[in-house]
Coordinates of C-alpha atoms and ligand atoms in Angstrom, one line a residue:
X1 CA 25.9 -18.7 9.3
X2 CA 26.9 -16.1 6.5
X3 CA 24.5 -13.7 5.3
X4 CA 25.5 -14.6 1.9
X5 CA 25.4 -18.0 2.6
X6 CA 23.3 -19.7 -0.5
X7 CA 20.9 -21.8 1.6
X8 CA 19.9 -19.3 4.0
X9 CA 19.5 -17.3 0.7
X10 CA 17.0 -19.5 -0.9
X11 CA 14.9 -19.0 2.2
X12 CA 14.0 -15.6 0.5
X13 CA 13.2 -16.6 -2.9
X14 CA 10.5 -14.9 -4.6
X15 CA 7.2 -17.0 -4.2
X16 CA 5.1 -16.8 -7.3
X17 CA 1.4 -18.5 -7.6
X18 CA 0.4 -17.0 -10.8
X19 CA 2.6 -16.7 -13.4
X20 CA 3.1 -13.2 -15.8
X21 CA 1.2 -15.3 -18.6
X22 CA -1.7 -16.2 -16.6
X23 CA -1.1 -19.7 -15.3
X24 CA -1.2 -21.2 -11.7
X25 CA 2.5 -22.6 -10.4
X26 CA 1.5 -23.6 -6.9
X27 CA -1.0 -26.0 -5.3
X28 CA -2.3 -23.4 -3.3
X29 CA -4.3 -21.4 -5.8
X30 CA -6.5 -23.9 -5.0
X31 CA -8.1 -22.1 -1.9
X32 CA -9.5 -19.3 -4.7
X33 CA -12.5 -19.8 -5.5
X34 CA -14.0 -18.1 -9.0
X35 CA -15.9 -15.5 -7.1
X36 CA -12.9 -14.2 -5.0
X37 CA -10.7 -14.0 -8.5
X38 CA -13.3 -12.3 -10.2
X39 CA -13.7 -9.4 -6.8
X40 CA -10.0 -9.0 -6.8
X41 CA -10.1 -8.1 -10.6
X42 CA -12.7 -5.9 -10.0
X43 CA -11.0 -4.4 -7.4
X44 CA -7.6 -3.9 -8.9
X45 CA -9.9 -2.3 -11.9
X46 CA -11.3 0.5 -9.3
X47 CA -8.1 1.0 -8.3
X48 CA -6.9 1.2 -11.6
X49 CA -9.4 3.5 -12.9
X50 CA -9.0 5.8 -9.4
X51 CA -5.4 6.3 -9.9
X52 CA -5.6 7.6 -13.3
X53 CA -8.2 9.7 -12.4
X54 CA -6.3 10.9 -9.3
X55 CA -3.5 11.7 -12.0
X56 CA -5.8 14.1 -14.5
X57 CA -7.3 15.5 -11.4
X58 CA -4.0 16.6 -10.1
X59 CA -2.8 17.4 -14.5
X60 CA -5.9 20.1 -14.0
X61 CA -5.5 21.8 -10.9
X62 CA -8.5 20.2 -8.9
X63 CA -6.0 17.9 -6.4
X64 CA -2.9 19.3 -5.2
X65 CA -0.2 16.8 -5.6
X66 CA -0.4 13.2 -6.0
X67 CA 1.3 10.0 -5.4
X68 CA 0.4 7.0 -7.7
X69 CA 0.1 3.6 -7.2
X70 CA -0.2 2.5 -10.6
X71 CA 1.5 -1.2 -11.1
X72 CA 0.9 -1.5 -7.5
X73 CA -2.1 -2.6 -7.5
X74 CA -1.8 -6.5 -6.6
X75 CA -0.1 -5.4 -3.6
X76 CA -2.3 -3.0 -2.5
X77 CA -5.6 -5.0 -3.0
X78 CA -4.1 -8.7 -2.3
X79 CA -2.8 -7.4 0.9
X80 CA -5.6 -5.9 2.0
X81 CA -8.5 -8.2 0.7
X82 CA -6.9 -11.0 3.5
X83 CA -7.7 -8.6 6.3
X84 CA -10.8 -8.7 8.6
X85 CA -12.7 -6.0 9.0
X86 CA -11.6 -5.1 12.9
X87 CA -7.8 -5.3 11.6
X88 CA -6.0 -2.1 12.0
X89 CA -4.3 -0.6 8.5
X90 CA -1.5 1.7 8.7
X91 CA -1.1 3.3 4.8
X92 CA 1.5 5.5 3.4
X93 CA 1.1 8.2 1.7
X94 CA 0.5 5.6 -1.3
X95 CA -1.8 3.1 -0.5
X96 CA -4.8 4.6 -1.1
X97 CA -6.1 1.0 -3.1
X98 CA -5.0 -1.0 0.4
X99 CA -7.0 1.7 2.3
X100 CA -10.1 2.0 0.2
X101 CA -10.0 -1.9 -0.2
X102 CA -10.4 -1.9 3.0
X103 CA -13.1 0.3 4.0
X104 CA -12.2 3.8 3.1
X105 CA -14.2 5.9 1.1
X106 CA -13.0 7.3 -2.6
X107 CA -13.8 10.6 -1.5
X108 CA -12.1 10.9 1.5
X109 CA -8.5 10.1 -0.5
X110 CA -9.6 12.7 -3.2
X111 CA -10.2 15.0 -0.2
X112 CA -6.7 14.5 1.2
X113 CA -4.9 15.5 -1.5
X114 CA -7.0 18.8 -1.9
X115 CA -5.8 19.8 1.4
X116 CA -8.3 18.9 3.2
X117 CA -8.7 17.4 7.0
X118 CA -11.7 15.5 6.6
X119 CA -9.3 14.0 4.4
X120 CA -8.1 11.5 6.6
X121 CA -11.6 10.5 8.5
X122 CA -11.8 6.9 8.2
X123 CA -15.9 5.3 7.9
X124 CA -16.9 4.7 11.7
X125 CA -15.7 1.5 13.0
X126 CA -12.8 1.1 10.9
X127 CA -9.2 1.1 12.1
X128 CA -7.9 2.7 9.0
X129 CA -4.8 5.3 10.0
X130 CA -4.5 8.5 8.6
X131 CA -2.0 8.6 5.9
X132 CA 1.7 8.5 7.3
X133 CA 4.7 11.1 5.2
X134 CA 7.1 10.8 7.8
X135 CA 8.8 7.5 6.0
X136 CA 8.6 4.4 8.5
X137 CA 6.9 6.0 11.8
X138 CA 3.9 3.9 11.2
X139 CA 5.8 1.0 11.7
X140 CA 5.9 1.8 15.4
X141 CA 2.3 2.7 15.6
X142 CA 1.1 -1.0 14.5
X143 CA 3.3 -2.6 16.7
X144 CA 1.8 -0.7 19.9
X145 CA -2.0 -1.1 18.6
X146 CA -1.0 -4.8 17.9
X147 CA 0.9 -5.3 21.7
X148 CA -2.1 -3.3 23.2
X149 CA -4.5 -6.0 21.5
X150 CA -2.5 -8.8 22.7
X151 CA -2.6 -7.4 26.1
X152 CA -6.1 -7.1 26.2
X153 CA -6.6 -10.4 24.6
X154 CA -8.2 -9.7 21.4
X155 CA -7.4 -11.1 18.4
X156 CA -6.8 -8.5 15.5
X157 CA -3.6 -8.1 13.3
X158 CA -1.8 -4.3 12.2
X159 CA -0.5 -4.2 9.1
X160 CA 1.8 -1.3 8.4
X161 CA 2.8 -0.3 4.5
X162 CA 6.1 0.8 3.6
X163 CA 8.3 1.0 0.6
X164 CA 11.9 -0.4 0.2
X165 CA 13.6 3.1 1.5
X166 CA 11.8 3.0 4.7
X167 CA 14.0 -0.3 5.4
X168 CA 16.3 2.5 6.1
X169 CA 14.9 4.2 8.6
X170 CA 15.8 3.6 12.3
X171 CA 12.2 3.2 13.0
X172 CA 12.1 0.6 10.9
X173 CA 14.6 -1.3 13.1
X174 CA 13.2 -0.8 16.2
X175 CA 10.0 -1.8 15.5
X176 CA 11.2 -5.4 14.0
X177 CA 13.1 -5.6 17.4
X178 CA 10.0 -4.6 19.3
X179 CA 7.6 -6.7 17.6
X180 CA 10.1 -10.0 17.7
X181 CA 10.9 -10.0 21.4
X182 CA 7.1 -9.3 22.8
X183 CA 5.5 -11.4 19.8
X184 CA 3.0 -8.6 18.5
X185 CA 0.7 -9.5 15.6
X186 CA 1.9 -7.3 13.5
X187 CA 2.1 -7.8 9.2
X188 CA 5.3 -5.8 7.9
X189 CA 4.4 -5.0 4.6
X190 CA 7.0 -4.0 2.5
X191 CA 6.2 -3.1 -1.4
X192 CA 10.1 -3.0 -2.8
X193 CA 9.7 -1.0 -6.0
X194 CA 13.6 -0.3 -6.4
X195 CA 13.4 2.9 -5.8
X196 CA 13.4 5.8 -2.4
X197 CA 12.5 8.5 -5.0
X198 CA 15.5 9.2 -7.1
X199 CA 18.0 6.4 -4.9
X200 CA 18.0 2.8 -6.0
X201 CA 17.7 -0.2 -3.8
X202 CA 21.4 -0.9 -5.0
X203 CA 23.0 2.3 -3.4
X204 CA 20.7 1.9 -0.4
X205 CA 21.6 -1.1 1.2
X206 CA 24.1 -4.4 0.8
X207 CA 21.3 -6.8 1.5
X208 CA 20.1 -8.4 -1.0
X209 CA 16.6 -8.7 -0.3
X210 CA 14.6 -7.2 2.4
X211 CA 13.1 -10.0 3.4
X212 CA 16.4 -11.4 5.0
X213 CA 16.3 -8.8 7.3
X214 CA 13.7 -10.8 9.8
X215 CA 16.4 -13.2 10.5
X216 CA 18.1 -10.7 12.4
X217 CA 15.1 -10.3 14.6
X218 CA 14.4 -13.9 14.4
X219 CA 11.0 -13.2 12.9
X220 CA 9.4 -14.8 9.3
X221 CA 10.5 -13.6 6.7
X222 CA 8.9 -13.9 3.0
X223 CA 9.9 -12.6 -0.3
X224 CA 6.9 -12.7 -3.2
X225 CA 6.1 -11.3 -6.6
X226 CA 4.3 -8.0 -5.7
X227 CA 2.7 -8.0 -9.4
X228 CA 1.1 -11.6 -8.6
X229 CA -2.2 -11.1 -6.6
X230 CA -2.2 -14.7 -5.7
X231 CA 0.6 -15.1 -4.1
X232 CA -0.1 -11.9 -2.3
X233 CA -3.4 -12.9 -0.8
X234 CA -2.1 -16.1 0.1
X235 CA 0.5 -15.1 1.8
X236 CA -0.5 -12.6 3.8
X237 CA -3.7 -14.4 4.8
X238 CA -1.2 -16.9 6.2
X239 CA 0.5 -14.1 8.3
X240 CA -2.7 -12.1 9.5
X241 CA -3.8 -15.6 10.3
X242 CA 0.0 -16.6 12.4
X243 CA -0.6 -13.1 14.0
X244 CA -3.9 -13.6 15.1
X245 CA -2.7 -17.1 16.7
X246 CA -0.4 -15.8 18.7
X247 CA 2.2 -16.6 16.1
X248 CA 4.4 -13.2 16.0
X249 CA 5.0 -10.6 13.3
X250 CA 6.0 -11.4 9.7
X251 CA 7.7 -9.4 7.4
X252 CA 6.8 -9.7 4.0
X253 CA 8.3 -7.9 1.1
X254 CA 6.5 -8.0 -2.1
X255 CA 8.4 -7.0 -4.9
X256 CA 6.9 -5.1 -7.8
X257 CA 7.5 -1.9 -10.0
X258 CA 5.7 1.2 -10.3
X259 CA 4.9 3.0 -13.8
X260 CA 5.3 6.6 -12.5
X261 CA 7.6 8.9 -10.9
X262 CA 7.7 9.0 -7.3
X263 CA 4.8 12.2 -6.8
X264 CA 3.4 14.1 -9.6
X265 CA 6.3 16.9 -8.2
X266 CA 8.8 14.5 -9.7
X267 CA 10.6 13.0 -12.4
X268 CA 11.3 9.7 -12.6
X269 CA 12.5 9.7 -16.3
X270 CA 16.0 11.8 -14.5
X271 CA 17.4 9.0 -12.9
X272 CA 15.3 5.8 -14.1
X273 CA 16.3 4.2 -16.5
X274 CA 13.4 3.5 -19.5
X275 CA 14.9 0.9 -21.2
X276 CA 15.2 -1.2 -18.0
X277 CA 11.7 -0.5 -16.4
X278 CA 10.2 -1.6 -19.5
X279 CA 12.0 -4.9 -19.6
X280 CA 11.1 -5.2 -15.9
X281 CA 7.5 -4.4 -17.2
X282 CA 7.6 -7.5 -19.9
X283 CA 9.5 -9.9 -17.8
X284 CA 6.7 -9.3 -14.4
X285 CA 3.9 -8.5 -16.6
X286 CA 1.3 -5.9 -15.4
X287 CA -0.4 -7.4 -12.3
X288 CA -3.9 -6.3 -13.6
X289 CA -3.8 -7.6 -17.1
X290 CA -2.0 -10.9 -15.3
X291 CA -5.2 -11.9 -13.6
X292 CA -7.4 -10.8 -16.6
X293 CA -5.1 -13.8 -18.6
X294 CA -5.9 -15.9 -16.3
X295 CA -9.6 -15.2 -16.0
X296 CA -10.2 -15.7 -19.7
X297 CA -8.2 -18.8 -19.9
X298 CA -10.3 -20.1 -17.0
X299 CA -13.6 -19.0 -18.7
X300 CA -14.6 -16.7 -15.6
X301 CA -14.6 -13.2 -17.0
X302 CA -16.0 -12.6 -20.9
X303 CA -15.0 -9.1 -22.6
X304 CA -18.9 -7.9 -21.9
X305 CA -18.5 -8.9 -17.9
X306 CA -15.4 -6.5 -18.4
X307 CA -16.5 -3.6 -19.7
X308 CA -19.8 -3.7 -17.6
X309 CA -17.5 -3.9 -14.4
X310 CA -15.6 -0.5 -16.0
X311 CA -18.2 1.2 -16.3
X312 CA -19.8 0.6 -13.1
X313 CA -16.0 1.2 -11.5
X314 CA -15.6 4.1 -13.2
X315 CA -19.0 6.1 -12.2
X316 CA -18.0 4.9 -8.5
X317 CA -14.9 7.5 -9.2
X318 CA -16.5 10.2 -11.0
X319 CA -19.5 9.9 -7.9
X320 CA -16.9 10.3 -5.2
X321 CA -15.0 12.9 -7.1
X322 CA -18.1 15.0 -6.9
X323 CA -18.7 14.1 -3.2
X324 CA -15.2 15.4 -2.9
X325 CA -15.9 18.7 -5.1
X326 CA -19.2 19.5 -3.0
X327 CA -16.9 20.2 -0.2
X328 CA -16.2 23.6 0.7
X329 CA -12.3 24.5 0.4
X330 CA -10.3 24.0 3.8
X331 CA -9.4 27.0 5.1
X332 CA -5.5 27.7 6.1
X333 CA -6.8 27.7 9.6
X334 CA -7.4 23.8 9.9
X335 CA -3.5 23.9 9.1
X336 CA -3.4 24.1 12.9
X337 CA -6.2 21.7 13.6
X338 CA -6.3 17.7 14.6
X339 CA -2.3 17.6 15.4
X340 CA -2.5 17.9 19.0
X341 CA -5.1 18.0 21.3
X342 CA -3.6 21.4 22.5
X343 CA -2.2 23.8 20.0
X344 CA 1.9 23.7 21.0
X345 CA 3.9 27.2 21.5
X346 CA 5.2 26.3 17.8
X347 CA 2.0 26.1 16.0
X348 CA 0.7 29.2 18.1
X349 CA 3.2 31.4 17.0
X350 CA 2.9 30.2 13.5
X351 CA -1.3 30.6 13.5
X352 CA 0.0 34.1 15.2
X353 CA 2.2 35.1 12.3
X354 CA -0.4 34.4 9.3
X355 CA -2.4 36.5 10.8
X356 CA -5.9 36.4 9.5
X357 CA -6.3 35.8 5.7
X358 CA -8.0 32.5 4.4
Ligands
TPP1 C1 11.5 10.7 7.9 C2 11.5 11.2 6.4 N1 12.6 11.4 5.7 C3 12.5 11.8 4.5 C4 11.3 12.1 3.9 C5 11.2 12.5 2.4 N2 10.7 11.4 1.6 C6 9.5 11.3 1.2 S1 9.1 10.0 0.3 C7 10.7 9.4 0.4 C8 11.2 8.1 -0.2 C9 10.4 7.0 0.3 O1 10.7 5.8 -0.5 P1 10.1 4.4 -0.2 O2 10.1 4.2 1.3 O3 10.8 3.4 -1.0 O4 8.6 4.6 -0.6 P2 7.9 4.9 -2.1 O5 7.6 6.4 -2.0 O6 8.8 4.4 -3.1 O7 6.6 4.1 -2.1 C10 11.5 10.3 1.1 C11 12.9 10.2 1.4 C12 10.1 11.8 4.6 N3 8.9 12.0 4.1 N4 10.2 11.4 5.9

C-alpha cells in the first residue's frame, strides 16, 4: 500500500473529544466524570500559573534559562493524569507540567533550572527520569525499563516525551523497532508543535503526520488534538492500559502549538511566522480556556470556584519558589557530580583544569 494512499491516511486523522468552543464530539467523554474535569482544570491552571512564573523568574535573573510549555498544557497534564503512580515518566527538557503532574515537586523544576543537582531528585518511590537534552535518547531508556518490567512480569507502562524534531533522530527509530518486535509497554508520546527550534515540520520530513510512522514498525498509531485534554486522557489511558495488557507500544502524537520561542535564549518571532500562529491559536483554541468553556456550559466551575483555585495554585508556586531560593547555590564542583559512578579521564582533566574557584 502507498504511504500516500487516502485510506491508510484517514487512519491518522486527528481525534478530537472536545471541541475549541467547549463542546463534547465523541461518546467517550462520557467516562469523565465532573470531579476528574474539574482536577484537570485545576491542574492545567498550576501549570499555567508555574510556567509564567518560571518565565519572570528567568526575565530577573533568579533561574538560568528556561524552556516553556505554555499552550502545552493539555498534553502535558492529560498525558500524565492517565498514568499510575508506579508508571515510569521519561520528560524532556519541557515537560515539567507532565512531571509535576505526576509526582514531582515544583521546587525541584525551579532548582533545575538554577543549576542545580538536586534538581533532578524525583519524591521517593516515583519513577520520574531526570530531564533528558540530548533530543530522543529517552526513547531508548523507556523501552529497556518497559522490556525489563515485562521480563520480570510486572505490569507498569514508560512513557517517553518528545517533540516533532526528535522523530528525526536515529534513536527514535530504533526504539520503535525495538519496542514493536519484543512488544514492550511503552507510550510514545509525541507533542508535534511544528517546530525543532527554528526548522519547521515541513522542511523536516515528507511524512505527513507522525503518527504514520508506527506502520512501519507495525505498532498503533494515533494522531489527536494536543490542545484537547479529553481526547488526550482518553487516549492515552487506552494505551497505558494496551501496554499494561501485554498489548505493545503505541505511538501517539498529539498535535498542539506552543505560545513562545523555543528557550528563553531564543527567538521565535525570526523565523515564525505571527500572523499564522495566531490563526492556529483561533482555529485550536487555547487548551486551558477550552475546558474552562466547557465547565461553565456544564455548570461545574462558577467564576468564584476559579479564582479561589488561582489563588490557592498560585501560593503553591510562590511556596516552592522559596523552597527553591532557601537552597544554597550549587557549587561548579557538582558540575562533575551524579554523571558516572566513577569520574571518567575526561571530566578529571576538566575538574583538573578549573582548578579551585567556586
Ligand atoms: C542529540 C541532540 N542534537 C541537537 C540538540 C540541540 N537541540 C536542542 S532542542 C532541539 C530541537 C528539538 O525540537 P523538538 O524535538 O521538536 O522539541 P521541542 O523543543 O520543540 O519541544 C535541538 C536540535 C540536542 N539537544 N540534542
Amino acid at each position: 500500500m502507498a504511504v500516500n494512499d487516502r485510506e491508510l491516511m484517514q487512519t491518522y486523522d486527528t481525534l478530537q473529544v472536545l471541541s475549541p468552543e467547549g463542546k463534547v464530539l465523541a461518546e467517550e467523554a462520557s467516562q469523565l466524570t465532573a470531579e476528574m474535569k474539574r482536577t484537570l482544570f485545576e491542574k492545567m491552571l498550576s501549570c499555567r500559573e508555574f510556567d509564567e512564573k518560571a518565565m519572570k523568574l528567568q526575565r530577573q535573573g533568579r533561574i538560568g534559562t528556561y524552556a516553556s510549555y505554555k499552550g502545552q498544557e493539555a498534553s502535558q497534564v492529560g498525558s500524565a493524569m492517565a498514568l499510575e503512580p508506579m508508571d515510569w515518566l521519561f520528560p524532556t527538557y519541557r515537560d515539567h507540567g507532565a512531571g509535576w503532574t505526576h509526582g514531582q515537586d515544583w521546587s525541584r523544576i525551579l532548582l533545575y533550572w538554577m543549576g542545580h543537582p538536586d534538581g533532578s531528585i524525583t519524591p521517593d518511590g516515583l519513577r520520574i527520569m531526570p530531564q533528558a537534552v540530548p533530543i530522543a535518547t529517552q526513547l531508548l531508556h523507556a523501552v529497556g525499563t518497559g522490556w525489563a518490567d515485562k521480563l520480570d512480569g510486572k505490569r507498569h507502562a514508560s512513557i517517553a516525551y518528545f517533540g516533532d524534531g526528535a522523530t528525526s533522530e536515529g534513536d527514535f527509530h530504533e526504539a520503535l523497532n525495538f519496542a514493536g518486535v519484543f512488544q514492550t509497554p511503552t507510550v510514545f508520546f509525541c507533542q508535534n508543535n511544528g517546530y525543532a527550534i527554528s526548522v519547521p515540520f515541513s522542511k523536516q520530513s515528507a511524512s505527513e503526520t507522525i503518527a504514520q510512522r508506527a506502520q512501519a514498525y507495525d505498532i498503533k498509531g494515533v494522531r489527536i488534538d494536543g490542545n484537547d485534554i479529553f481526547a488526550v486522557y482518553l487516549t492515552v489511558k487506552e494505551a497505558v492500559e494496551r501496554a499494561r495488557n501485554g498489548g505493545g507500544p503505541t505511538l501517539i502524537e498529539a498535535v498542539t502549538t506552543r505560545y513562545g520561542s523555543h528557550t528563553t535564549a531564543d527567538d521565535a518571532k525570526k523565523y515564525r511566522d505571527q500572523e499564522a500562529v495566531q490563526a492556529s491559536w483561533a482555529e485550536k483554541a487555547d487548551p486551558v480556556e477550552r475546558l474552562r468553556r466547557h465547565l461553565l456550559q456544564e455548570g461545574l466551575l462558577t467564576e468564584e470556584a476559579e479564582a479561589d483555585m488561582t489563588e490557592a495554585v498560585r501560593k503553591k508556586v510562590d511556596e516552592a519558589l522559596e523552597t527553591a531560593e532557601s537552597y544554597p547555590k550549587p557549587t561548579r564542583e557538582s558540575m562533575f557530580e551524579h554523571v558516572y559512578e566513577s569520574a571518567s579521564w575526561m571530566a578529571e582533566e576538566q575538574r583538573e583544569q578549573r582548578g579551585s574557584t567556586r
